[in-house]
Amino acid sequence: MKTQTIDGEMLIKMFRYGARNLEINKKIVDELNVFPVPDGDTGTNMSLTFTHSVSEFDKIEILNVYSVAKTASSGALIGARGNSGVILSQLLRGFAEGCKGQDYLDIELLGNAIKLASDVAYKAVMKPTEGTILTVAREMAEFAMAKINEYDELEAYLSDVIKQGKATLQKTPEMLPVLKEAGVVDAGGQGLICIVEGALKALMNEELGGEMEIHLSSGDKFVDDSYMKPEDITFGYCTEFIIKNASAVDDVELREYFNTLGDCVLVIKDDAIIKVHLHTDHPGLALERAVSLGSLTRLKIDNMREQFEGKETKKEEPPIPYGFIAVSPGEGLTKLFKDLGVTRVISGGQTMNPSTQDFLNEVDQLNAETIFIFPNNSNIIMAAKQASEISDKRVHVIPSKTIPQCIASMLAFSPEAQPDENDQAMTAAIANVATGEVTYAVRDTKINGLKIKKSDVIGITGGEIKFTGKSIQKVTEDLLNAMVDEDSELISIYYGKDVSEDEANVLANEISEVFEDCDVEIHEGGQPLYYYIVSVE
């Protein structure tokens, strides 16, 4: 049976199958990362992002392809993890734009949505690199647009679009020499193929290891009144609800009306849905006006004075001038960050990149006039920046890719300086520290002319694998030899949880003898997977 159109119900099934197929194959995608390091987690990040995306489908009020696509996009935006997850969220955002105003997708509309997905994702990346997921998405989109008029059924059309994507994926090693040397295709591109192949399975009504069931807890409350004090309560009832079928409603006029009934008014319009929050002594009047405009759902009225009766309340502290959020992969590093003045720490880094929502949660809980975020991993920077763009607070992202860069940035901070001045100084401090990492290979590969065997010790600096061997200490010494120059003054060593203090001291003593002109510091980092993180200043 030929399929001519995709409706909202089918699109949900296609998204779910795509998420499930990616989940099944995420380890394979992880193994395609160019670096054979144990934190190569492109597949995991994309899977976590897309899983959060489809978990939002239970909230859909109006079932059509646009509501489904937009819900998926919004879920991915908040749940994005790692660079690959952020790019996936942008692909979904563009796809949703292509579905705008549509109840169904035919071949022409689907092709346009695929094209917009690629366009939006490209615009979101400052310096797009060919030979990546972006290239796979773009060439699929170009094929989809060129062939719109040559098909009369969606199954054949989407199948050939995927064939084009696979062909492009196989060419990625020719576009990126680093892929060719490692003997792999692009991991993000493979993840995208997994998603669209799963979607095609759903369209063709083929089984894919059973239906996926996802139930993630997500509260309906979109305004947090938990920090209020009793004396703040001018109007007694916290009133929240959603007005459905309200596309024709003037939200500005509605907001003005609700302001006559109370305070803390929020009226958020999202196409045909309006979310409302206000504090009022007359919730009935608010509901009467709302029900005249559309049907109501998720209605909640709380008596705030009653909630505070008998409760001890603390005097709200004024905001601090500056707050700092840093991602830490180990307990020792967390303690070090706290000693340096970092306000809040997010556990993560290797194998588990914090999501956009994780950063937003920390930002929301930090009562500071200006907030600085340190991602401390190149694969986390995009999610942190996405959170800063979404938040209504003043948030600066210092693009730290390593732990030593974060430490150098914190030391460059001046409480007397203005936020923008601190941003410039802290970002500039990153360039003054060289970082090295010592870990192990998770597979056989060849890169930078080095033949690497699984479980070999590898030394990384400047984003490249420079040394390999069997001895952790020898590789670390080789790495530092390459990093130290005549201007170097300080060597810092952070040992991981798989290295004992005695082993770290032996290395530090050896390093002190080799580099007599440098001071050598040793710290317990507690990070997993990486035996040592070293820095040279």
XYZ file of C-alpha atoms in Angstrom:
537
model
C 0.000 0.000 0.000
C 1.432 3.329 -1.059
C 1.501 6.130 1.495
C 0.669 9.578 0.186
C 0.720 11.592 3.412
C 2.120 11.484 6.936
C -0.210 12.641 9.729
C 0.628 13.587 13.317
C 0.108 10.092 14.672
C 2.410 8.569 12.082
C 5.050 11.240 12.643
C 5.075 10.409 16.361
C 5.621 6.764 15.475
C 8.422 7.707 13.074
C 10.170 9.809 15.712
C 9.832 7.041 18.294
C 11.205 4.422 15.930
C 14.050 6.751 15.013
C 14.902 7.249 18.677
C 14.703 3.532 19.331
C 16.921 2.655 16.385
C 19.518 5.158 17.537
C 19.368 3.774 21.072
C 19.959 0.249 19.750
C 22.955 1.389 17.696
C 24.432 4.106 19.903
C 27.467 2.040 20.904
C 28.301 1.460 17.254
C 28.059 5.212 16.667
C 30.209 5.875 19.744
C 32.920 3.631 18.330
C 33.106 5.742 15.170
C 34.586 8.700 17.018
C 37.942 9.540 15.470
C 39.765 9.486 18.781
C 39.798 5.959 20.213
C 39.301 7.390 23.699
C 36.826 6.037 26.251
C 34.742 9.238 26.266
C 33.847 9.144 22.577
C 30.112 9.456 23.064
C 28.503 10.962 19.952
C 25.918 8.173 19.760
C 25.126 8.382 23.458
C 24.700 12.158 23.320
C 22.464 12.027 20.262
C 20.416 9.216 21.788
C 19.925 11.040 25.099
C 18.950 14.197 23.215
C 16.429 12.438 20.979
C 15.056 10.337 23.838
C 14.283 13.529 25.747
C 12.720 14.886 22.583
C 10.210 12.067 22.109
C 9.461 11.944 25.838
C 7.612 15.241 25.380
C 4.936 13.782 23.095
C 2.550 13.082 25.980
C 2.149 16.862 26.319
C 0.780 17.381 22.812
C -2.655 18.986 22.911
C -3.373 19.247 19.179
C -2.270 16.309 17.078
C -0.883 17.349 13.702
C 2.551 17.142 12.115
C 3.477 20.670 13.182
C 2.618 20.124 16.850
C 4.551 16.850 16.809
C 7.594 18.345 15.083
C 7.618 21.422 17.287
C 7.284 19.340 20.449
C 10.196 17.193 19.307
C 12.219 20.311 18.572
C 11.489 21.908 21.951
C 12.346 18.698 23.782
C 15.643 18.352 21.940
C 16.550 21.980 22.570
C 16.294 21.511 26.340
C 17.683 17.972 26.404
C 20.620 18.571 24.030
C 23.876 16.955 25.149
C 27.204 17.485 23.475
C 27.855 19.166 20.156
C 26.151 16.364 18.246
C 23.046 16.715 20.404
C 22.913 20.463 19.874
C 23.235 20.050 16.094
C 20.493 17.402 16.190
C 18.273 19.849 18.090
C 18.852 22.422 15.343
C 17.989 19.891 12.629
C 14.721 19.231 14.457
C 14.086 22.961 14.816
C 14.435 23.439 11.084
C 12.243 20.412 10.376
C 9.562 21.903 12.641
C 9.734 25.192 10.732
C 9.111 23.219 7.559
C 5.997 21.672 9.137
C 4.575 24.983 10.334
C 0.856 25.276 9.743
C 0.572 21.748 8.366
C -1.715 18.920 9.456
C -0.102 16.428 7.074
C 3.102 16.026 5.105
C 3.121 14.930 1.480
C 6.277 14.400 -0.571
C 6.692 18.083 -1.411
C 6.165 19.263 2.174
C 8.456 16.562 3.541
C 11.182 17.568 1.117
C 10.865 21.210 2.126
C 11.028 20.254 5.820
C 14.181 18.197 5.239
C 15.729 21.159 3.406
C 14.882 23.592 6.208
C 16.323 21.172 8.760
C 19.673 21.313 6.991
C 19.568 25.085 6.490
C 18.842 25.863 10.142
C 21.519 23.477 11.406
C 24.156 25.021 9.135
C 23.297 28.521 10.349
C 23.608 27.413 13.969
C 27.249 26.380 13.550
C 29.707 29.265 13.324
C 32.253 27.420 11.182
C 30.566 24.404 9.540
C 32.941 21.572 8.666
C 32.277 19.412 5.633
C 32.476 15.677 6.152
C 30.266 15.781 9.236
C 26.601 15.280 10.126
C 25.935 18.644 8.480
C 27.180 17.360 5.133
C 25.074 14.218 5.373
C 21.999 16.300 6.208
C 22.694 18.795 3.410
C 23.157 16.242 0.644
C 20.049 14.370 1.773
C 18.175 17.680 1.618
C 19.520 18.532 -1.833
C 18.469 15.120 -3.143
C 15.057 15.447 -1.469
C 14.396 18.786 -3.158
C 15.695 17.694 -6.574
C 13.554 14.542 -6.647
C 10.262 15.861 -5.250
C 8.369 15.408 -8.519
C 9.734 11.963 -9.352
C 7.869 9.901 -6.729
C 4.252 9.064 -6.017
C 4.751 7.322 -2.663
C 6.539 8.385 0.502
C 8.149 4.990 1.203
C 10.191 4.983 -2.007
C 10.956 8.692 -1.704
C 12.271 8.525 1.861
C 14.100 5.289 1.125
C 16.059 6.948 -1.691
C 16.728 10.046 0.424
C 18.305 7.723 2.991
C 20.335 5.986 0.276
C 21.736 9.385 -0.651
C 22.558 10.006 3.014
C 24.378 6.681 3.254
C 26.334 7.421 0.088
C 27.348 10.791 1.494
C 28.288 9.177 4.802
C 30.631 6.803 2.977
C 32.317 9.827 1.355
C 32.988 11.634 4.635
C 36.483 10.087 5.009
C 37.409 11.701 1.693
C 36.266 15.084 2.975
C 37.998 14.877 6.360
C 41.492 13.374 6.264
C 41.334 12.580 9.969
C 38.395 10.253 9.295
C 40.253 8.560 6.467
C 43.345 7.991 8.572
C 41.290 6.511 11.398
C 39.346 4.340 8.939
C 35.901 5.509 10.072
C 32.946 7.478 8.741
C 31.553 10.483 10.610
C 29.882 9.431 13.865
C 27.244 12.186 13.857
C 26.306 11.394 10.271
C 25.901 7.723 11.164
C 23.693 8.703 14.101
C 21.473 10.719 11.767
C 21.183 7.759 9.399
C 20.117 5.556 12.329
C 17.314 7.994 13.124
C 15.930 8.290 9.599
C 16.228 4.532 8.990
C 14.143 3.952 12.106
C 11.617 6.502 10.865
C 11.338 4.677 7.530
C 10.711 1.393 9.377
C 7.770 3.039 11.116
C 6.392 4.392 7.839
C 6.635 0.942 6.258
C 5.026 -0.643 9.333
C 8.036 -2.870 9.961
C 8.975 -3.969 13.463
C 11.985 -2.456 15.149
C 12.554 -4.442 18.316
C 9.191 -3.461 19.796
C 7.646 -0.084 20.535
C 9.631 2.259 22.708
C 8.085 3.333 25.979
C 9.462 6.543 27.458
C 8.067 8.186 30.544
C 10.318 10.896 31.902
C 9.032 12.989 34.763
C 8.512 16.586 33.768
C 6.431 18.938 35.857
C 3.807 21.163 34.304
C 4.750 24.121 36.490
C 6.378 26.803 34.369
C 6.795 29.466 37.081
C 8.619 28.836 40.354
C 7.093 30.693 43.321
C 8.978 28.658 45.923
C 11.271 31.534 46.902
C 8.457 33.903 47.867
C 8.093 35.252 51.401
C 4.722 35.746 53.128
C 5.137 39.530 53.020
C 5.491 39.306 49.237
C 1.971 37.929 48.882
C -0.231 40.836 47.826
C -2.668 38.567 46.017
C -3.468 35.234 47.606
C -4.079 32.707 44.837
C -1.407 31.425 42.479
C -3.380 30.610 39.327
C -2.051 28.669 36.353
C -3.731 27.186 33.302
C -3.361 26.634 29.569
C -5.832 27.959 27.002
C -6.126 25.679 23.969
C -7.378 26.624 20.494
C -6.344 30.223 21.126
C -4.545 31.106 17.885
C -6.808 34.123 17.312
C -6.415 35.494 20.847
C -4.519 38.767 21.327
C -2.046 37.793 24.036
C -0.991 41.421 24.642
C -4.558 42.460 25.397
C -5.054 39.389 27.576
C -1.899 40.181 29.545
C -3.131 43.734 30.144
C -6.443 42.409 31.467
C -4.798 39.944 33.849
C -2.595 42.756 35.168
C -5.774 44.446 36.405
C -6.571 41.337 38.470
C -3.230 40.854 40.226
C 0.513 40.612 39.751
C 3.270 38.205 38.676
C 1.474 37.889 35.356
C 2.912 35.724 32.603
C 1.063 35.155 29.347
C 3.092 32.987 26.963
C 1.617 32.343 23.531
C 2.888 29.422 21.472
C 0.813 29.297 18.281
C -2.613 27.989 19.325
C -1.720 27.505 23.008
C -1.431 30.191 25.695
C 0.147 29.475 29.067
C -1.023 31.756 31.877
C 0.317 32.391 35.361
C -0.824 35.115 37.749
C -1.332 35.896 41.424
C -4.820 37.201 42.104
C -7.521 37.419 44.740
C -10.136 36.620 42.106
C -9.116 33.471 40.197
C -12.715 33.051 39.100
C -12.554 36.249 37.047
C -9.357 35.061 35.377
C -10.905 31.714 34.529
C -14.118 33.316 33.293
C -12.166 35.451 30.824
C -9.993 32.508 29.769
C -12.832 30.073 29.163
C -14.473 32.625 26.853
C -11.393 32.416 24.626
C -10.823 28.686 24.388
C -10.860 25.394 26.264
C -8.783 25.116 29.445
C -6.370 22.426 30.585
C -3.767 21.928 33.343
C -5.698 24.174 35.658
C -4.098 24.767 39.081
C -5.020 27.206 41.867
C -3.001 27.357 45.105
C -3.798 29.393 48.213
C -0.340 30.841 48.847
C -1.148 32.322 52.284
C -2.352 28.930 53.456
C 0.813 27.306 52.144
C 2.969 29.649 54.198
C 0.968 29.412 57.445
C 2.985 27.874 60.234
C 6.096 27.647 58.088
C 9.377 29.208 59.078
C 10.691 31.496 56.392
C 14.190 32.732 55.817
C 15.073 36.237 54.846
C 15.880 36.258 51.177
C 19.499 37.106 50.581
C 20.340 39.774 48.007
C 21.972 38.445 44.852
C 25.723 38.060 44.867
C 27.559 40.050 42.172
C 29.098 37.005 40.482
C 28.351 33.298 40.357
C 30.316 30.494 38.711
C 29.194 27.141 37.320
C 31.783 24.553 36.303
C 31.560 21.010 34.950
C 33.721 18.584 36.928
C 34.521 14.934 36.139
C 35.973 14.072 39.549
C 35.565 14.672 43.280
C 39.081 16.017 43.705
C 38.552 18.527 40.912
C 35.215 19.532 42.415
C 36.932 20.343 45.712
C 39.598 22.301 43.852
C 36.927 24.281 42.004
C 35.162 25.080 45.268
C 38.438 26.292 46.783
C 38.853 28.606 43.786
C 35.409 30.121 44.342
C 33.234 28.155 41.914
C 29.675 28.477 43.217
C 28.017 25.410 41.719
C 29.465 22.293 40.133
C 27.823 19.978 37.609
C 29.131 16.430 37.657
C 29.916 15.337 34.128
C 32.417 15.531 31.342
C 33.717 12.198 30.089
C 30.952 9.823 28.932
C 28.161 12.000 30.352
C 27.892 15.497 28.904
C 25.491 17.774 30.801
C 22.443 18.823 28.823
C 21.161 22.313 28.137
C 18.551 21.669 30.825
C 21.242 20.721 33.361
C 22.869 24.116 32.874
C 19.530 25.920 33.035
C 18.725 24.191 36.336
C 21.970 25.421 37.888
C 21.533 28.925 36.483
C 18.011 29.108 37.912
C 19.211 28.095 41.378
C 22.100 30.566 41.427
C 21.137 33.939 42.888
C 23.751 36.063 41.158
C 23.710 39.212 39.043
C 26.197 37.771 36.545
C 26.938 34.088 35.992
C 29.971 32.519 34.322
C 29.817 28.951 33.002
C 32.904 26.785 32.426
C 32.042 23.760 30.214
C 35.585 22.309 30.533
C 35.074 20.080 27.507
C 34.855 20.991 23.829
C 31.817 18.740 23.468
C 29.880 20.659 26.132
C 30.403 24.255 24.991
C 27.461 24.325 22.557
C 24.986 23.066 25.181
C 26.250 25.684 27.650
C 25.886 28.456 25.057
C 22.401 27.251 24.182
C 21.468 27.496 27.874
C 22.871 31.038 28.085
C 20.726 32.059 25.125
C 17.571 30.576 26.621
C 18.067 31.923 30.154
C 16.737 35.358 31.072
C 19.709 35.917 33.395
C 23.040 37.495 32.484
C 25.123 34.437 31.616
C 28.606 34.359 30.106
C 30.094 31.123 28.755
C 33.870 30.942 29.030
C 34.809 28.437 26.280
C 37.078 26.295 28.463
C 37.841 22.940 26.878
C 39.925 21.525 29.727
C 40.157 21.568 33.507
C 43.423 23.589 33.553
C 41.850 26.227 31.319
C 39.036 26.630 33.851
C 41.523 26.997 36.698
C 43.534 29.595 34.765
C 40.334 31.509 33.977
C 39.198 31.526 37.594
C 42.576 32.872 38.672
C 42.188 35.689 36.126
C 38.849 36.782 37.603
C 38.718 40.175 39.341
C 35.749 40.998 41.613
C 36.333 44.718 40.972
C 36.098 44.404 37.186
C 32.951 44.750 35.097
C 31.347 41.552 33.682
C 32.521 42.165 30.110
C 36.039 42.957 31.320
C 36.128 39.719 33.286
C 34.800 37.820 30.282
C 37.655 39.126 28.144
C 40.330 38.503 30.781
C 39.106 35.019 31.669
C 38.775 33.992 28.042
C 42.244 35.345 27.272
C 43.682 33.319 30.178
C 42.742 30.127 28.355
C 45.469 30.781 25.790
C 48.148 30.949 28.491
C 47.872 27.324 29.571
C 48.695 24.164 27.599
C 46.815 21.007 28.531
C 47.701 17.360 28.124
C 45.660 14.239 28.847
C 46.737 10.655 29.325
C 44.168 7.905 28.766
C 43.854 4.584 26.920
C 42.677 3.459 23.501
C 39.366 1.623 23.202
C 40.114 0.144 19.772
C 42.857 -0.403 17.212
C 43.331 2.541 14.882
C 45.830 4.680 13.005
C 45.943 8.431 13.506
C 48.582 11.121 13.014
C 50.877 8.407 11.693
C 50.643 6.475 14.975
C 49.557 2.843 14.976
C 47.496 2.386 18.108
C 46.386 -0.891 19.625
C 43.413 -1.360 21.898
C 44.345 -0.659 25.560
C 47.493 1.251 24.606
C 48.233 4.324 26.712
C 47.822 7.505 24.646
C 48.918 11.087 25.281
C 46.820 13.950 23.906
C 47.592 17.661 23.638
C 46.304 20.404 21.379
C 43.422 18.165 20.378
C 45.724 15.556 18.846
C 47.105 12.194 19.940
C 50.850 12.748 20.116
C 52.207 9.682 21.920
C 51.307 6.065 22.510
C 52.878 3.263 24.503
C 52.440 0.681 27.242
C 53.678 2.712 30.236
C 51.491 5.420 31.771
C 54.483 7.206 33.268
C 56.534 7.063 30.059
C 53.707 8.452 27.907
C 53.091 11.208 30.451
C 56.764 12.153 30.477
C 56.880 12.155 26.666
C 53.810 14.356 26.591
C 55.300 16.897 28.998
C 58.575 16.904 27.078
C 56.623 18.051 24.050
C 54.663 20.659 26.007
C 57.398 22.333 28.080
C 59.494 25.063 26.476
C 62.062 27.582 27.709
C 59.348 29.972 28.915
C 57.489 27.367 30.984
C 57.396 27.976 34.724
C 54.714 25.715 36.226
C 53.681 22.105 35.645
C 50.438 20.933 37.282
C 49.477 17.255 37.481
C 45.946 16.053 38.286
C 45.818 12.311 38.845
C 42.705 10.261 38.179
C 40.851 7.715 40.254
C 42.753 4.812 38.666
C 46.102 6.220 39.812
C 47.299 5.951 43.413
C 48.781 8.873 45.296
C 52.108 7.019 45.530
C 52.196 6.501 41.750
C 51.438 10.174 41.197
C 54.196 11.230 43.613
C 56.719 9.032 41.807
C 55.789 10.739 38.534
C 55.949 14.214 40.115
C 59.429 13.553 41.516
C 60.653 12.324 38.152
C 59.166 15.363 36.400
C 60.809 17.699 38.945
C 64.222 16.210 38.155
C 63.746 16.411 34.399
C 62.396 19.990 34.411
C 64.475 21.654 37.070
C 63.441 25.184 36.079
C 59.735 24.471 36.548
C 57.699 24.254 39.727
C 55.694 21.014 39.848
C 52.308 20.805 41.589
C 50.319 17.617 42.120
C 46.586 17.408 42.852
C 44.107 14.601 43.322
C 41.613 14.972 40.485
C 39.607 11.797 40.876
C 38.560 11.887 37.213
C 37.585 8.583 35.574
C 39.101 7.228 32.351
C 41.986 9.712 32.268
C 45.054 8.662 34.243
C 46.473 12.161 34.251
C 45.481 15.648 33.224
C 48.561 17.872 33.043
C 49.064 21.540 32.323
C 52.041 23.749 31.543
C 52.124 27.505 32.109
